[in-house]
PDB file of C-alpha atoms in Angstrom:
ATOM      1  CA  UNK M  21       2.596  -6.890 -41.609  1.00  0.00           C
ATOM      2  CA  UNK M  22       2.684  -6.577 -37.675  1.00  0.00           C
ATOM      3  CA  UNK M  23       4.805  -9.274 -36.567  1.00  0.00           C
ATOM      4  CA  UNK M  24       2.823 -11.312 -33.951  1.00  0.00           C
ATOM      5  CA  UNK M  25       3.850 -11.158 -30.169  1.00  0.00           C
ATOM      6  CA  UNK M  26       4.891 -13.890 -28.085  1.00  0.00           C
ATOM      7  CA  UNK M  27       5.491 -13.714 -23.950  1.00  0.00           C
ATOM      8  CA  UNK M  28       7.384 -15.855 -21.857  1.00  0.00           C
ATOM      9  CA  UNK M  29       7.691 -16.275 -18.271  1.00  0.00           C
ATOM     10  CA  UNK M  30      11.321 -15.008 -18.403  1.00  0.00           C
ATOM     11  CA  UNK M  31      13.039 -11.485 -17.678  1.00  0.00           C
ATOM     12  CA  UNK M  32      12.441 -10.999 -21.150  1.00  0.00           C
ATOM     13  CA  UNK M  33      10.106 -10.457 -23.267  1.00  0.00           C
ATOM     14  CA  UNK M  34      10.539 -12.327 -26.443  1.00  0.00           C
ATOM     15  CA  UNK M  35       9.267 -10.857 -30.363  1.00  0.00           C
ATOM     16  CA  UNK M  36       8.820 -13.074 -32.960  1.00  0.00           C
ATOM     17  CA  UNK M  37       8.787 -11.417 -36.137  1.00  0.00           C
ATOM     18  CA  UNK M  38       8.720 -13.386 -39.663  1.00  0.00           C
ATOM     19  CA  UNK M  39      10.984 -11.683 -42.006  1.00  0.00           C
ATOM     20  CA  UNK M  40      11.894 -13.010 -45.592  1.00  0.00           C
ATOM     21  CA  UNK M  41      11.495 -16.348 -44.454  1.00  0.00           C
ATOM     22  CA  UNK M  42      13.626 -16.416 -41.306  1.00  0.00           C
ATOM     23  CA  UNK M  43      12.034 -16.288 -37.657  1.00  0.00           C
ATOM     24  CA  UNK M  44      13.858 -13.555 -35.365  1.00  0.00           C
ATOM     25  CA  UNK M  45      13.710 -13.087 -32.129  1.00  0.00           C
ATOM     26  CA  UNK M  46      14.617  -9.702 -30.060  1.00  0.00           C
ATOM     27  CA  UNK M  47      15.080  -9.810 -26.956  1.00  0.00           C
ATOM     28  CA  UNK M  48      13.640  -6.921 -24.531  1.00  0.00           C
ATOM     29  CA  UNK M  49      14.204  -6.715 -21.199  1.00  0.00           C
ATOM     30  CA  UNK M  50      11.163  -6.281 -19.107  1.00  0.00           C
ATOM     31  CA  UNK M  51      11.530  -3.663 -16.059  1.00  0.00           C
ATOM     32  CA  UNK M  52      10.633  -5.717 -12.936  1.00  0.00           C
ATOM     33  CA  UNK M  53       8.058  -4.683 -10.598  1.00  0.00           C
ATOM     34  CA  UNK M  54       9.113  -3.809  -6.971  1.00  0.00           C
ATOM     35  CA  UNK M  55       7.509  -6.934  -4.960  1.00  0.00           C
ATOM     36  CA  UNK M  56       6.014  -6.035  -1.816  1.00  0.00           C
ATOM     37  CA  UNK M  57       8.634  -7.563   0.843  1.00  0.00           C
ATOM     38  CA  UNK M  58       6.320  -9.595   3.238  1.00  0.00           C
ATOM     39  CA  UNK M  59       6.210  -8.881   6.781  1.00  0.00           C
ATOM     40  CA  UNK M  60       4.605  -9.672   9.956  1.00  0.00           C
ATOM     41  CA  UNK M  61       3.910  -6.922  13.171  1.00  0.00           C
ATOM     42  CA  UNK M  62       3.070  -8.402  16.757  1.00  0.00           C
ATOM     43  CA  UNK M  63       3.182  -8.112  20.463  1.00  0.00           C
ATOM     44  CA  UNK M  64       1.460  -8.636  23.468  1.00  0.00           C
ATOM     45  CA  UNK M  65      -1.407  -7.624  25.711  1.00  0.00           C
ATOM     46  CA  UNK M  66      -0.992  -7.955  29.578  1.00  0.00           C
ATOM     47  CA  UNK M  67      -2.848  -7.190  32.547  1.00  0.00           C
ATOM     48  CA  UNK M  68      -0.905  -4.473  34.542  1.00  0.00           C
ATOM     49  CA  UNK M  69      -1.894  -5.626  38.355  1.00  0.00           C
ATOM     50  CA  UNK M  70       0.035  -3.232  39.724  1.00  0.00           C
ATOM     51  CA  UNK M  71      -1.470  -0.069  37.537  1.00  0.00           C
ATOM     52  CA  UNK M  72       2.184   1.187  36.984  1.00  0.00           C
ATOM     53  CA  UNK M  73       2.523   1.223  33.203  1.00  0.00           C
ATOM     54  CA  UNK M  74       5.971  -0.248  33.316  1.00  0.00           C
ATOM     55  CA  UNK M  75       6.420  -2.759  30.442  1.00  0.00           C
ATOM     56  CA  UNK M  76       8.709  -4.361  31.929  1.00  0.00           C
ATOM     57  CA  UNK M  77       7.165  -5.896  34.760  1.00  0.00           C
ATOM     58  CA  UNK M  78       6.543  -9.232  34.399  1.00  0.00           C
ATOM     59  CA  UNK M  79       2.594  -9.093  34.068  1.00  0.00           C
ATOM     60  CA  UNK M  80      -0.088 -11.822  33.902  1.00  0.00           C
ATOM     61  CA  UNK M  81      -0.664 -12.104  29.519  1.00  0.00           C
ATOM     62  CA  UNK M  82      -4.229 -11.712  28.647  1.00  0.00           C
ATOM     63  CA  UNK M  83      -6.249 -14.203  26.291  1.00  0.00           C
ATOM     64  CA  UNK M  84      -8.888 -12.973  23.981  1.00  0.00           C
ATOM     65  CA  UNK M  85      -8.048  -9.559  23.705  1.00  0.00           C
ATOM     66  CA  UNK M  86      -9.560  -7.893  20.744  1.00  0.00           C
ATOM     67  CA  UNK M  87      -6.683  -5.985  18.716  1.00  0.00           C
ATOM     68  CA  UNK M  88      -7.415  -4.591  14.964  1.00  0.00           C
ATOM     69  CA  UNK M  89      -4.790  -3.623  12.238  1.00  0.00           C
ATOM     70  CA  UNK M  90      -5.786  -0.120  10.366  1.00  0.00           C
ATOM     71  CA  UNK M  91      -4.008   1.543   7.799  1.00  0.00           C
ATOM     72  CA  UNK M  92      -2.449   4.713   8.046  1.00  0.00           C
ATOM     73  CA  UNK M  93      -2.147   6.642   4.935  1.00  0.00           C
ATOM     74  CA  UNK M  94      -0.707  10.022   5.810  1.00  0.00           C
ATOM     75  CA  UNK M  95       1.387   8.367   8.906  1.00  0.00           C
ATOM     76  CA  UNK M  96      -0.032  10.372  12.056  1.00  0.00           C
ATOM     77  CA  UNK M  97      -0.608   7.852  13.954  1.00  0.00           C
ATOM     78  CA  UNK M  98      -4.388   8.106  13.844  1.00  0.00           C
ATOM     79  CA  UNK M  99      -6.798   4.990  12.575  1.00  0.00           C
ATOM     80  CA  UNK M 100      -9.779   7.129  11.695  1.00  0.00           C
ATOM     81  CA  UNK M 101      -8.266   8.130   8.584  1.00  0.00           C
ATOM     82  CA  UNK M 102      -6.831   4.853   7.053  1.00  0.00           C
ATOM     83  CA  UNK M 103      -9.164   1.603   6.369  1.00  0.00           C
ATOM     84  CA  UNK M 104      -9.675  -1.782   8.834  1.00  0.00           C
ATOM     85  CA  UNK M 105      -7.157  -3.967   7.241  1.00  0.00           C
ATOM     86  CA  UNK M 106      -7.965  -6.619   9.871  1.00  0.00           C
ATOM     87  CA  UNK M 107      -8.719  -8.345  13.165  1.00  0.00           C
ATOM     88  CA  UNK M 108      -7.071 -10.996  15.618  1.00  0.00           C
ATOM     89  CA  UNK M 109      -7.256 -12.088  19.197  1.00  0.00           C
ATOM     90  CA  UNK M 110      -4.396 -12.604  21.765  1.00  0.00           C
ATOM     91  CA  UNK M 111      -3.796 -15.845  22.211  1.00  0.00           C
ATOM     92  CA  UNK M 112      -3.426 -18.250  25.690  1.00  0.00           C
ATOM     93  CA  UNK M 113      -0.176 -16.187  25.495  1.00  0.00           C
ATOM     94  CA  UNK M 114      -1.402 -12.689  25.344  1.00  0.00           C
ATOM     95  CA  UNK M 115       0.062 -12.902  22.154  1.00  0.00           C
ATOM     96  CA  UNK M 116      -1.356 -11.200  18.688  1.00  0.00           C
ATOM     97  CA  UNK M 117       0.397 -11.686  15.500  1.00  0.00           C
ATOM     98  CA  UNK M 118      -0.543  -9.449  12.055  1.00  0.00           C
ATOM     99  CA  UNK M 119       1.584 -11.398   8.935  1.00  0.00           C
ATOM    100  CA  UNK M 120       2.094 -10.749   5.146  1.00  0.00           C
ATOM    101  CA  UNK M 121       2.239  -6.952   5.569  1.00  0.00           C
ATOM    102  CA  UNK M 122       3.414  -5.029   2.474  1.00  0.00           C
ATOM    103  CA  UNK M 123       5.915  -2.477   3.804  1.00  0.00           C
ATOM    104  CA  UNK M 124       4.240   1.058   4.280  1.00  0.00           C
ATOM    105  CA  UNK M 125       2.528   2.691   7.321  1.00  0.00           C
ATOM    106  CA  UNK M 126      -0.140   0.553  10.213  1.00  0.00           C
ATOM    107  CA  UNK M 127      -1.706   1.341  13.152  1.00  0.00           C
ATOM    108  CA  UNK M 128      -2.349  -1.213  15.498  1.00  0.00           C
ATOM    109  CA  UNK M 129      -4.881  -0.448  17.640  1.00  0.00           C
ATOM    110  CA  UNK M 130      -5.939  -2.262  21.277  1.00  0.00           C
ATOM    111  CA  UNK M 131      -9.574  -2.875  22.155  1.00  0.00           C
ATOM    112  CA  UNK M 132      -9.738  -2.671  26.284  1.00  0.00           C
ATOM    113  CA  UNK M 133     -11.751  -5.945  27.630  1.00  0.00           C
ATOM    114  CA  UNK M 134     -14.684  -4.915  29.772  1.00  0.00           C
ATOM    115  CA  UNK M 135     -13.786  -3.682  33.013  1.00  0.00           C
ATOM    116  CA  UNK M 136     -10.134  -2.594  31.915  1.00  0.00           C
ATOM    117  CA  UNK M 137      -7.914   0.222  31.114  1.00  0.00           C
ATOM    118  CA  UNK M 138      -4.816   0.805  29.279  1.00  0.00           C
ATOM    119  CA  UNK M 139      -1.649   1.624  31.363  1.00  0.00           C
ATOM    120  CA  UNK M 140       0.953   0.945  28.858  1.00  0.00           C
ATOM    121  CA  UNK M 141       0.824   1.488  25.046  1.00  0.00           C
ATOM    122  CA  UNK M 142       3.842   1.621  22.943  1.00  0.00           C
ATOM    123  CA  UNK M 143       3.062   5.891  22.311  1.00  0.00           C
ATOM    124  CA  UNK M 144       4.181   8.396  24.827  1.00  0.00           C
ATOM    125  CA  UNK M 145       2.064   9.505  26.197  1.00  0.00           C
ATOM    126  CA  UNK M 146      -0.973   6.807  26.476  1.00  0.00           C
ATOM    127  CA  UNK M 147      -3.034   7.917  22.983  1.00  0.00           C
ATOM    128  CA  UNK M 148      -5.882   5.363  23.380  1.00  0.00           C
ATOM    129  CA  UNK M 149      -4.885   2.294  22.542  1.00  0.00           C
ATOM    130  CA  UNK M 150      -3.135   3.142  19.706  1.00  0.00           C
ATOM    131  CA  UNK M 151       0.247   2.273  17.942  1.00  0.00           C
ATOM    132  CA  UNK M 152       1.757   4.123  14.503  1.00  0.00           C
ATOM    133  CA  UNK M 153       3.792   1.130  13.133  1.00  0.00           C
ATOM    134  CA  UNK M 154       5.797   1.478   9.983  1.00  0.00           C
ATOM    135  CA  UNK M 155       6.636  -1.961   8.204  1.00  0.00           C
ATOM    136  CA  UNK M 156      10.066  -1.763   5.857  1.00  0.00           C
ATOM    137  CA  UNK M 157      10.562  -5.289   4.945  1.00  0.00           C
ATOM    138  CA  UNK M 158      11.625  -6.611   8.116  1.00  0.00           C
ATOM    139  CA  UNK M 159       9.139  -8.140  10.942  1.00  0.00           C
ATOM    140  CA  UNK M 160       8.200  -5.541  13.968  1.00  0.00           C
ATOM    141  CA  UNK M 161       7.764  -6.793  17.176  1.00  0.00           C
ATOM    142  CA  UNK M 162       7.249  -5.864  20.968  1.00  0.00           C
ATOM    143  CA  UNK M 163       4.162  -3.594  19.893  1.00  0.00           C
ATOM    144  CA  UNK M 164       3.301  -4.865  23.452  1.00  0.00           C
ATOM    145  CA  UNK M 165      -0.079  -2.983  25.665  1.00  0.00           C
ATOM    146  CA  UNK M 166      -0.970  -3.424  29.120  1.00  0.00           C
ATOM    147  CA  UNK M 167      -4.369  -3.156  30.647  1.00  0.00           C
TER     148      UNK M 167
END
């Protein structure tokens, strides 16, 4: 007779098997899955008045700016390849925020407002808008643009 299984919410996994009478219990321990460490990536979008791509100039943030969060499957860098994972806005702040982010590889990518152009992304050189991000359980910030 197949003894009947029971589970628990524990690190083990608990068998009860009824042998001659007496209930035993065996005690397995269950392998735990890696969880996904949570993470967030962010930065800013400002308006470069002076056109000199220097990020640290104190520049005028920008509200409303359109940026999108892609995956990046084979890490180059390049959002055509990876899936839309999602979309945000800067804020009154300039400021765009991307949260509960398994660790692996992103690209965060800038849409330019009508009427502007990027200066100032965190690649070298200026590749469109674009930002290869890698997320490895610890928040990355300062992926900052300037238009």
């Amino acid at each position: 007779m197949a003894c009947p299984r029971l589970l628990l919410p524990a690190p083990f996994r608990l068998w009860s098997c009824l042998v001659l009478g007496f209930l035993c219990l065996e005690a397995i321990p269950v392998l735990n899955a890696q969880v996904a460490l949570s993470a967030s990536i962010s930065g800013s979008v400002r308006r470069d008045a002076d056109a000199d791509g220097d990020p640290t100039d104190f520049d005028t943030p920008m509200a409303g700016v359109v940026v999108r969060l892609h995956s990046d499957p084979n890490g180059d860098g390049n959002p055509a390849d990876g899936s839309l994972l999602a979309t945000t806005a800067t804020d009154l702040d300039g400021v765009y925020r991307f949260s509960d982010l398994a660790n692996g590889s992103y690209v965060v990518e800038q849409v330019d407002p009508p009427g502007a152009t990027s200066t100032y992304d965190p690649t070298s050189p200026l590749t469109e808008n674009v930002a290869a991000v890698t997320v490895a359980g610890v928040d990355v910030e300062e992926i900052d643009f300037l238009d």
